[in-house]
Each structure stands twice: as C-alpha cells, then as structure tokens.
C-alpha cells in the first residue's frame, strides 16, 4: 500500500473545480496551496503526542567542556528524549541523565558554576534548554550544563518538521481533507473578497477532526492511563 501522489489529489480537486486542463490555476499554484494544508494537518497530528512523526539520531555529541550539543538535525522540531547513545552496562556515560530546564532556572544557573564532571565515574545530571528558531529556518540549539570532561555520543529522539515531496506525507487517510483544502483556497482566487470557500473549509474541518479521532489511540491492547505521581512510594494510610 503506497501513499497517494500529490498530483493525484490535485487532479481530484481539479475535477471539482471544473478545470482538468490547467488554465486559471497552475499546477505550482495548487501545489503551494496543498503544502499549507499539509503543514496544518502535520501540526495538529504532532500535538496528539502519539508519535506519528518521530526520528532517532545518534549523530549529536556533547563535547568535552562544551555548553551546547552539536550535530542537531536540521529538521528537529520538538525534542522528545536526549540520552547517551550507549546505555548498556559497559557504556562509559550510561549514568548521565539529561533533564530539561529553563536556562534561567536555579538548577541550570547552579550547574553552570560547576567544574567539569567525569561522566564515567559518577552519576551526572545534565540540564538542557532547546533554543533558537528551529526548522525550517535553522536547526535548534540545545544548551547544556554542567560541563563534562569527556565527550558523550548521544541518542536524540525528536519530532521532525514535515517533509513534502511527491507523496502525501500525512497519515490517517487524509487525501479528502487535502482535496477540500485545495478547493477552498483555490476558489478564493475567483472571489472578489479573496476569501476561501466556507463550504469547502467546513468539509476540511470535518475531515481533519475525523483524522485526529482515528489516529488516537495507536494501540488498544491496554487502556491508556496516567501514572500516579507517588505510585512507587506505597500508601501513607
């Protein structure tokens, strides 16, 4: 089973627009409109936190005496996990724990005053802050403290920015939603006020909601539960 070609969805939209042969709307114009619809659906889907868009990179490194992780992928939109790449018993930095903190948090401020620690000797907590504009403008910067005395190869789990090529990259049977988006915004070119068609926007909104519903949950073997904050501490009564 393969994803649908964007050109196929555009052809379906053209059928509704009554223009199978490009005259009023160029192929590039409709593709640009669809790109915005893809980005809108991608943003809604990653906010489901169901890991539909996830990548793992072992390129990043925290160098010795560095205050910033290098090798962050350019498409890193949202960080999910940072840990040593080698977490086995023989890993020299297996006891290092990376925890998110604001750069001006007291923990981060205190960590910046510490001398470099040897990650292979004692458990070390490294705080990190994701900064910068991020994709599609630039790779984010990840600032860290305290410093470590030897380099640590890292595993970075992250949500990537959406990659748009020839095929529809949005899961959940989203073709009809994108078709409705294209029609709605293509019709705006015909309108005196330049506004998208409300009816087709309504179709898009309904399709989008259906996609979000069907994408959650990703498994039904066990019910999703929220872990008790004090679950491991037993009862006080």
PDB file of C-alpha atoms in Angstrom:
ATOM      1  CA  UNK A   1       0.000   0.000   0.000  1.00  0.00           C
ATOM      2  CA  UNK A   2       1.500   3.320  -1.065  1.00  0.00           C
ATOM      3  CA  UNK A   3       0.773   6.918  -0.160  1.00  0.00           C
ATOM      4  CA  UNK A   4      -1.166   8.940  -2.711  1.00  0.00           C
ATOM      5  CA  UNK A   5       0.686  11.140  -5.147  1.00  0.00           C
ATOM      6  CA  UNK A   6       0.073  14.838  -4.530  1.00  0.00           C
ATOM      7  CA  UNK A   7      -0.592  15.173  -8.245  1.00  0.00           C
ATOM      8  CA  UNK A   8      -3.458  12.680  -7.904  1.00  0.00           C
ATOM      9  CA  UNK A   9      -5.084  14.745  -5.152  1.00  0.00           C
ATOM     10  CA  UNK A  10      -4.681  17.883  -7.262  1.00  0.00           C
ATOM     11  CA  UNK A  11      -6.362  16.117 -10.197  1.00  0.00           C
ATOM     12  CA  UNK A  12      -9.288  15.219  -7.911  1.00  0.00           C
ATOM     13  CA  UNK A  13      -9.506  18.851  -6.827  1.00  0.00           C
ATOM     14  CA  UNK A  14      -9.426  19.985 -10.441  1.00  0.00           C
ATOM     15  CA  UNK A  15     -12.402  17.755 -11.192  1.00  0.00           C
ATOM     16  CA  UNK A  16     -14.437  19.660  -8.612  1.00  0.00           C
ATOM     17  CA  UNK A  17     -13.095  22.980  -9.874  1.00  0.00           C
ATOM     18  CA  UNK A  18     -14.100  22.062 -13.409  1.00  0.00           C
ATOM     19  CA  UNK A  19     -10.625  22.529 -14.806  1.00  0.00           C
ATOM     20  CA  UNK A  20      -8.789  19.315 -15.610  1.00  0.00           C
ATOM     21  CA  UNK A  21      -6.508  21.154 -18.026  1.00  0.00           C
ATOM     22  CA  UNK A  22      -4.600  23.950 -16.224  1.00  0.00           C
ATOM     23  CA  UNK A  23      -5.731  27.389 -17.371  1.00  0.00           C
ATOM     24  CA  UNK A  24      -6.853  29.507 -14.430  1.00  0.00           C
ATOM     25  CA  UNK A  25      -4.938  27.553 -11.759  1.00  0.00           C
ATOM     26  CA  UNK A  26      -1.390  26.371 -12.464  1.00  0.00           C
ATOM     27  CA  UNK A  27      -0.003  23.128 -11.070  1.00  0.00           C
ATOM     28  CA  UNK A  28       2.512  25.079  -8.965  1.00  0.00           C
ATOM     29  CA  UNK A  29      -0.258  27.253  -7.554  1.00  0.00           C
ATOM     30  CA  UNK A  30      -2.371  24.314  -6.403  1.00  0.00           C
ATOM     31  CA  UNK A  31       0.688  22.513  -5.048  1.00  0.00           C
ATOM     32  CA  UNK A  32       1.580  25.574  -2.975  1.00  0.00           C
ATOM     33  CA  UNK A  33      -1.948  25.661  -1.589  1.00  0.00           C
ATOM     34  CA  UNK A  34      -1.759  21.954  -0.700  1.00  0.00           C
ATOM     35  CA  UNK A  35       1.574  22.460   1.052  1.00  0.00           C
ATOM     36  CA  UNK A  36      -0.116  24.786   3.535  1.00  0.00           C
ATOM     37  CA  UNK A  37      -2.823  22.187   4.157  1.00  0.00           C
ATOM     38  CA  UNK A  38      -0.195  19.502   4.778  1.00  0.00           C
ATOM     39  CA  UNK A  39       1.544  21.757   7.285  1.00  0.00           C
ATOM     40  CA  UNK A  40      -1.748  22.427   9.081  1.00  0.00           C
ATOM     41  CA  UNK A  41      -2.547  18.718   9.421  1.00  0.00           C
ATOM     42  CA  UNK A  42       1.024  17.897  10.477  1.00  0.00           C
ATOM     43  CA  UNK A  43       0.849  20.464  13.283  1.00  0.00           C
ATOM     44  CA  UNK A  44      -2.423  19.044  14.591  1.00  0.00           C
ATOM     45  CA  UNK A  45      -1.152  15.468  14.454  1.00  0.00           C
ATOM     46  CA  UNK A  46       2.100  16.043  16.327  1.00  0.00           C
ATOM     47  CA  UNK A  47       0.065  17.742  19.064  1.00  0.00           C
ATOM     48  CA  UNK A  48      -1.746  14.439  19.583  1.00  0.00           C
ATOM     49  CA  UNK A  49       1.570  13.197  21.102  1.00  0.00           C
ATOM     50  CA  UNK A  50       1.043   9.764  19.539  1.00  0.00           C
ATOM     51  CA  UNK A  51       4.478   9.642  17.848  1.00  0.00           C
ATOM     52  CA  UNK A  52       3.297   9.569  14.253  1.00  0.00           C
ATOM     53  CA  UNK A  53       6.262  11.739  13.301  1.00  0.00           C
ATOM     54  CA  UNK A  54       9.367  10.540  15.164  1.00  0.00           C
ATOM     55  CA  UNK A  55      13.013  10.202  14.235  1.00  0.00           C
ATOM     56  CA  UNK A  56      16.023   8.937  16.186  1.00  0.00           C
ATOM     57  CA  UNK A  57      19.503  10.324  15.566  1.00  0.00           C
ATOM     58  CA  UNK A  58      22.796   9.178  17.085  1.00  0.00           C
ATOM     59  CA  UNK A  59      24.774  11.947  15.387  1.00  0.00           C
ATOM     60  CA  UNK A  60      24.568  14.546  18.208  1.00  0.00           C
ATOM     61  CA  UNK A  61      27.509  14.861  20.590  1.00  0.00           C
ATOM     62  CA  UNK A  62      28.140  16.744  23.814  1.00  0.00           C
ATOM     63  CA  UNK A  63      31.839  17.523  23.522  1.00  0.00           C
ATOM     64  CA  UNK A  64      34.212  17.811  26.463  1.00  0.00           C
ATOM     65  CA  UNK A  65      33.834  21.155  28.274  1.00  0.00           C
ATOM     66  CA  UNK A  66      31.089  22.203  25.839  1.00  0.00           C
ATOM     67  CA  UNK A  67      27.966  24.156  26.742  1.00  0.00           C
ATOM     68  CA  UNK A  68      25.986  23.152  23.667  1.00  0.00           C
ATOM     69  CA  UNK A  69      25.171  19.889  21.906  1.00  0.00           C
ATOM     70  CA  UNK A  70      26.437  19.671  18.332  1.00  0.00           C
ATOM     71  CA  UNK A  71      25.089  17.666  15.398  1.00  0.00           C
ATOM     72  CA  UNK A  72      21.414  18.536  15.915  1.00  0.00           C
ATOM     73  CA  UNK A  73      19.451  17.564  12.767  1.00  0.00           C
ATOM     74  CA  UNK A  74      18.133  20.497  10.763  1.00  0.00           C
ATOM     75  CA  UNK A  75      14.597  19.036  10.818  1.00  0.00           C
ATOM     76  CA  UNK A  76      14.467  18.735  14.636  1.00  0.00           C
ATOM     77  CA  UNK A  77      11.222  20.470  15.568  1.00  0.00           C
ATOM     78  CA  UNK A  78      10.499  19.102  19.066  1.00  0.00           C
ATOM     79  CA  UNK A  79      12.814  17.143  21.365  1.00  0.00           C
ATOM     80  CA  UNK A  80      11.352  14.046  23.000  1.00  0.00           C
ATOM     81  CA  UNK A  81      14.422  12.467  24.576  1.00  0.00           C
ATOM     82  CA  UNK A  82      18.147  13.001  24.974  1.00  0.00           C
ATOM     83  CA  UNK A  83      20.253  10.207  26.425  1.00  0.00           C
ATOM     84  CA  UNK A  84      23.701   8.646  25.962  1.00  0.00           C
ATOM     85  CA  UNK A  85      23.838   6.620  22.750  1.00  0.00           C
ATOM     86  CA  UNK A  86      25.326   3.677  24.670  1.00  0.00           C
ATOM     87  CA  UNK A  87      23.072   2.858  27.622  1.00  0.00           C
ATOM     88  CA  UNK A  88      24.380  -0.670  28.101  1.00  0.00           C
ATOM     89  CA  UNK A  89      26.185  -1.767  31.262  1.00  0.00           C
ATOM     90  CA  UNK A  90      29.521  -1.148  29.572  1.00  0.00           C
ATOM     91  CA  UNK A  91      28.632   2.350  28.391  1.00  0.00           C
ATOM     92  CA  UNK A  92      31.054   4.909  29.813  1.00  0.00           C
ATOM     93  CA  UNK A  93      28.323   7.559  30.143  1.00  0.00           C
ATOM     94  CA  UNK A  94      25.365   5.328  30.956  1.00  0.00           C
ATOM     95  CA  UNK A  95      24.757   7.106  34.290  1.00  0.00           C
ATOM     96  CA  UNK A  96      24.300  10.539  32.692  1.00  0.00           C
ATOM     97  CA  UNK A  97      20.723  11.818  32.857  1.00  0.00           C
ATOM     98  CA  UNK A  98      19.599  14.682  30.619  1.00  0.00           C
ATOM     99  CA  UNK A  99      16.786  16.770  32.091  1.00  0.00           C
ATOM    100  CA  UNK A 100      15.036  19.807  30.564  1.00  0.00           C
ATOM    101  CA  UNK A 101      15.271  23.106  32.433  1.00  0.00           C
ATOM    102  CA  UNK A 102      14.865  26.762  31.534  1.00  0.00           C
ATOM    103  CA  UNK A 103      18.214  28.481  31.099  1.00  0.00           C
ATOM    104  CA  UNK A 104      17.376  30.871  33.949  1.00  0.00           C
ATOM    105  CA  UNK A 105      16.126  28.118  36.286  1.00  0.00           C
ATOM    106  CA  UNK A 106      18.072  27.940  39.576  1.00  0.00           C
ATOM    107  CA  UNK A 107      19.185  24.369  38.740  1.00  0.00           C
ATOM    108  CA  UNK A 108      20.614  25.488  35.395  1.00  0.00           C
ATOM    109  CA  UNK A 109      22.247  28.551  36.912  1.00  0.00           C
ATOM    110  CA  UNK A 110      23.907  26.446  39.596  1.00  0.00           C
ATOM    111  CA  UNK A 111      25.029  23.835  37.066  1.00  0.00           C
ATOM    112  CA  UNK A 112      26.817  26.495  35.034  1.00  0.00           C
ATOM    113  CA  UNK A 113      29.040  27.254  38.020  1.00  0.00           C
ATOM    114  CA  UNK A 114      30.211  23.668  38.443  1.00  0.00           C
ATOM    115  CA  UNK A 115      33.547  22.310  37.283  1.00  0.00           C
ATOM    116  CA  UNK A 116      33.553  19.692  34.534  1.00  0.00           C
ATOM    117  CA  UNK A 117      32.497  16.277  35.770  1.00  0.00           C
ATOM    118  CA  UNK A 118      33.675  12.879  34.583  1.00  0.00           C
ATOM    119  CA  UNK A 119      30.581  11.096  33.249  1.00  0.00           C
ATOM    120  CA  UNK A 120      32.245   7.682  33.546  1.00  0.00           C
ATOM    121  CA  UNK A 121      32.843   7.894  37.301  1.00  0.00           C
ATOM    122  CA  UNK A 122      29.695   9.165  38.995  1.00  0.00           C
ATOM    123  CA  UNK A 123      26.029   9.678  38.072  1.00  0.00           C
ATOM    124  CA  UNK A 124      25.692  13.069  36.408  1.00  0.00           C
ATOM    125  CA  UNK A 125      22.612  15.147  35.732  1.00  0.00           C
ATOM    126  CA  UNK A 126      22.941  17.429  32.724  1.00  0.00           C
ATOM    127  CA  UNK A 127      20.312  20.099  32.209  1.00  0.00           C
ATOM    128  CA  UNK A 128      19.372  21.201  28.702  1.00  0.00           C
ATOM    129  CA  UNK A 129      17.392  24.021  27.112  1.00  0.00           C
ATOM    130  CA  UNK A 130      16.163  23.935  23.497  1.00  0.00           C
ATOM    131  CA  UNK A 131      16.555  27.389  21.944  1.00  0.00           C
ATOM    132  CA  UNK A 132      16.679  29.074  18.549  1.00  0.00           C
ATOM    133  CA  UNK A 133      14.158  29.332  15.726  1.00  0.00           C
ATOM    134  CA  UNK A 134      14.194  25.695  14.644  1.00  0.00           C
ATOM    135  CA  UNK A 135      13.082  24.369  11.251  1.00  0.00           C
ATOM    136  CA  UNK A 136      12.523  25.348   8.539  1.00  0.00           C
ATOM    137  CA  UNK A 137      14.830  28.282   9.310  1.00  0.00           C
ATOM    138  CA  UNK A 138      17.640  26.538  11.174  1.00  0.00           C
ATOM    139  CA  UNK A 139      18.449  23.614  13.420  1.00  0.00           C
ATOM    140  CA  UNK A 140      17.591  24.369  17.051  1.00  0.00           C
ATOM    141  CA  UNK A 141      20.357  24.954  19.589  1.00  0.00           C
ATOM    142  CA  UNK A 142      20.470  22.816  22.714  1.00  0.00           C
ATOM    143  CA  UNK A 143      22.348  24.476  25.572  1.00  0.00           C
ATOM    144  CA  UNK A 144      23.643  22.331  28.452  1.00  0.00           C
ATOM    145  CA  UNK A 145      25.136  22.496  31.945  1.00  0.00           C
ATOM    146  CA  UNK A 146      27.201  21.367  33.755  1.00  0.00           C
ATOM    147  CA  UNK A 147      30.171  20.619  31.507  1.00  0.00           C
ATOM    148  CA  UNK A 148      31.514  17.083  31.167  1.00  0.00           C
ATOM    149  CA  UNK A 149      35.205  16.227  30.972  1.00  0.00           C
ATOM    150  CA  UNK A 150      34.874  13.739  28.092  1.00  0.00           C
ATOM    151  CA  UNK A 151      32.682  13.700  25.005  1.00  0.00           C
ATOM    152  CA  UNK A 152      29.352  11.847  25.083  1.00  0.00           C
ATOM    153  CA  UNK A 153      27.738  10.436  21.950  1.00  0.00           C
ATOM    154  CA  UNK A 154      24.004  10.965  22.235  1.00  0.00           C
ATOM    155  CA  UNK A 155      20.716   9.480  21.135  1.00  0.00           C
ATOM    156  CA  UNK A 156      18.216  12.189  20.190  1.00  0.00           C
ATOM    157  CA  UNK A 157      14.555  11.272  19.779  1.00  0.00           C
ATOM    158  CA  UNK A 158      12.589  14.071  18.161  1.00  0.00           C
ATOM    159  CA  UNK A 159       9.606  15.165  16.096  1.00  0.00           C
ATOM    160  CA  UNK A 160      10.826  16.261  12.656  1.00  0.00           C
ATOM    161  CA  UNK A 161       9.367  19.052  10.585  1.00  0.00           C
ATOM    162  CA  UNK A 162       7.155  17.702   7.820  1.00  0.00           C
ATOM    163  CA  UNK A 163       8.918  16.684   4.618  1.00  0.00           C
ATOM    164  CA  UNK A 164       6.890  17.314   1.472  1.00  0.00           C
ATOM    165  CA  UNK A 165       7.926  15.572  -1.735  1.00  0.00           C
ATOM    166  CA  UNK A 166       5.810  13.742  -4.322  1.00  0.00           C
ATOM    167  CA  UNK A 167       3.511  11.835  -1.984  1.00  0.00           C
ATOM    168  CA  UNK A 168       1.013  12.798   0.720  1.00  0.00           C
ATOM    169  CA  UNK A 169       3.024  12.527   3.984  1.00  0.00           C
ATOM    170  CA  UNK A 170       0.012  12.803   6.306  1.00  0.00           C
ATOM    171  CA  UNK A 171      -1.372   9.555   7.830  1.00  0.00           C
ATOM    172  CA  UNK A 172      -4.973   8.745   8.678  1.00  0.00           C
ATOM    173  CA  UNK A 173      -6.450   8.645   5.140  1.00  0.00           C
ATOM    174  CA  UNK A 174      -6.064  12.384   4.733  1.00  0.00           C
ATOM    175  CA  UNK A 175      -6.483  12.670   0.942  1.00  0.00           C
ATOM    176  CA  UNK A 176     -10.033  14.013   1.103  1.00  0.00           C
ATOM    177  CA  UNK A 177      -9.070  16.648   3.672  1.00  0.00           C
ATOM    178  CA  UNK A 178      -6.288  17.933   1.460  1.00  0.00           C
ATOM    179  CA  UNK A 179      -8.564  17.937  -1.578  1.00  0.00           C
ATOM    180  CA  UNK A 180     -11.100  20.059   0.301  1.00  0.00           C
ATOM    181  CA  UNK A 181      -8.344  22.429   1.466  1.00  0.00           C
ATOM    182  CA  UNK A 182      -7.092  22.896  -2.107  1.00  0.00           C
ATOM    183  CA  UNK A 183     -10.578  23.579  -3.467  1.00  0.00           C
ATOM    184  CA  UNK A 184     -11.439  26.015  -0.669  1.00  0.00           C
ATOM    185  CA  UNK A 185      -8.359  28.153  -1.189  1.00  0.00           C
ATOM    186  CA  UNK A 186      -8.319  27.811  -4.976  1.00  0.00           C
ATOM    187  CA  UNK A 187     -11.866  29.195  -5.167  1.00  0.00           C
ATOM    188  CA  UNK A 188     -10.635  32.263  -3.269  1.00  0.00           C
ATOM    189  CA  UNK A 189      -8.906  33.360  -6.480  1.00  0.00           C
ATOM    190  CA  UNK A 190     -12.306  33.682  -8.156  1.00  0.00           C
ATOM    191  CA  UNK A 191     -13.919  35.653  -5.341  1.00  0.00           C
ATOM    192  CA  UNK A 192     -13.925  39.415  -5.186  1.00  0.00           C
ATOM    193  CA  UNK A 193     -13.081  39.397  -1.463  1.00  0.00           C
ATOM    194  CA  UNK A 194     -10.327  36.778  -1.912  1.00  0.00           C
ATOM    195  CA  UNK A 195     -11.734  34.652   0.929  1.00  0.00           C
ATOM    196  CA  UNK A 196     -11.645  30.822   0.842  1.00  0.00           C
ATOM    197  CA  UNK A 197     -14.899  28.982   0.284  1.00  0.00           C
ATOM    198  CA  UNK A 198     -16.679  28.443   3.602  1.00  0.00           C
ATOM    199  CA  UNK A 199     -18.393  25.249   2.489  1.00  0.00           C
ATOM    200  CA  UNK A 200     -15.187  23.503   1.455  1.00  0.00           C
ATOM    201  CA  UNK A 201     -13.434  24.782   4.572  1.00  0.00           C
ATOM    202  CA  UNK A 202     -16.200  23.104   6.531  1.00  0.00           C
ATOM    203  CA  UNK A 203     -15.522  19.846   4.694  1.00  0.00           C
ATOM    204  CA  UNK A 204     -11.836  20.209   5.507  1.00  0.00           C
ATOM    205  CA  UNK A 205     -12.561  20.889   9.191  1.00  0.00           C
ATOM    206  CA  UNK A 206     -14.798  17.807   9.448  1.00  0.00           C
ATOM    207  CA  UNK A 207     -12.261  15.592   7.685  1.00  0.00           C
ATOM    208  CA  UNK A 208      -9.462  16.958   9.895  1.00  0.00           C
ATOM    209  CA  UNK A 209     -11.440  16.144  13.034  1.00  0.00           C
ATOM    210  CA  UNK A 210     -12.115  12.618  11.783  1.00  0.00           C
ATOM    211  CA  UNK A 211      -8.401  12.123  11.098  1.00  0.00           C
ATOM    212  CA  UNK A 212      -7.441  13.222  14.599  1.00  0.00           C
ATOM    213  CA  UNK A 213     -10.039  10.903  16.135  1.00  0.00           C
ATOM    214  CA  UNK A 214      -8.947   7.854  14.158  1.00  0.00           C
ATOM    215  CA  UNK A 215      -5.268   8.445  14.908  1.00  0.00           C
ATOM    216  CA  UNK A 216      -5.834   8.210  18.686  1.00  0.00           C
ATOM    217  CA  UNK A 217      -5.083   5.867  20.375  1.00  0.00           C
ATOM    218  CA  UNK A 218      -2.382   3.974  18.499  1.00  0.00           C
ATOM    219  CA  UNK A 219      -2.968   0.760  20.431  1.00  0.00           C
ATOM    220  CA  UNK A 220      -5.909  -0.777  22.268  1.00  0.00           C
ATOM    221  CA  UNK A 221      -4.229  -3.771  23.875  1.00  0.00           C
ATOM    222  CA  UNK A 222      -4.209  -1.899  27.166  1.00  0.00           C
ATOM    223  CA  UNK A 223      -6.073   1.257  28.196  1.00  0.00           C
ATOM    224  CA  UNK A 224      -4.052   4.446  28.358  1.00  0.00           C
ATOM    225  CA  UNK A 225      -3.652   5.593  31.956  1.00  0.00           C
ATOM    226  CA  UNK A 226      -1.911   8.456  33.692  1.00  0.00           C
ATOM    227  CA  UNK A 227       0.754   7.271  36.117  1.00  0.00           C
ATOM    228  CA  UNK A 228       0.272   8.293  39.746  1.00  0.00           C
ATOM    229  CA  UNK A 229       2.910  10.814  40.822  1.00  0.00           C
ATOM    230  CA  UNK A 230       3.508   8.830  44.048  1.00  0.00           C
ATOM    231  CA  UNK A 231       2.846   5.373  42.585  1.00  0.00           C
ATOM    232  CA  UNK A 232       6.197   3.955  43.652  1.00  0.00           C
ATOM    233  CA  UNK A 233       6.005   5.150  47.237  1.00  0.00           C
ATOM    234  CA  UNK A 234       3.209   2.950  48.539  1.00  0.00           C
ATOM    235  CA  UNK A 235       0.293   4.065  50.680  1.00  0.00           C
ATOM    236  CA  UNK A 236       0.573   6.531  53.538  1.00  0.00           C
ATOM    237  CA  UNK A 237      -2.602   5.184  55.119  1.00  0.00           C
TER     238      UNK A 237
END
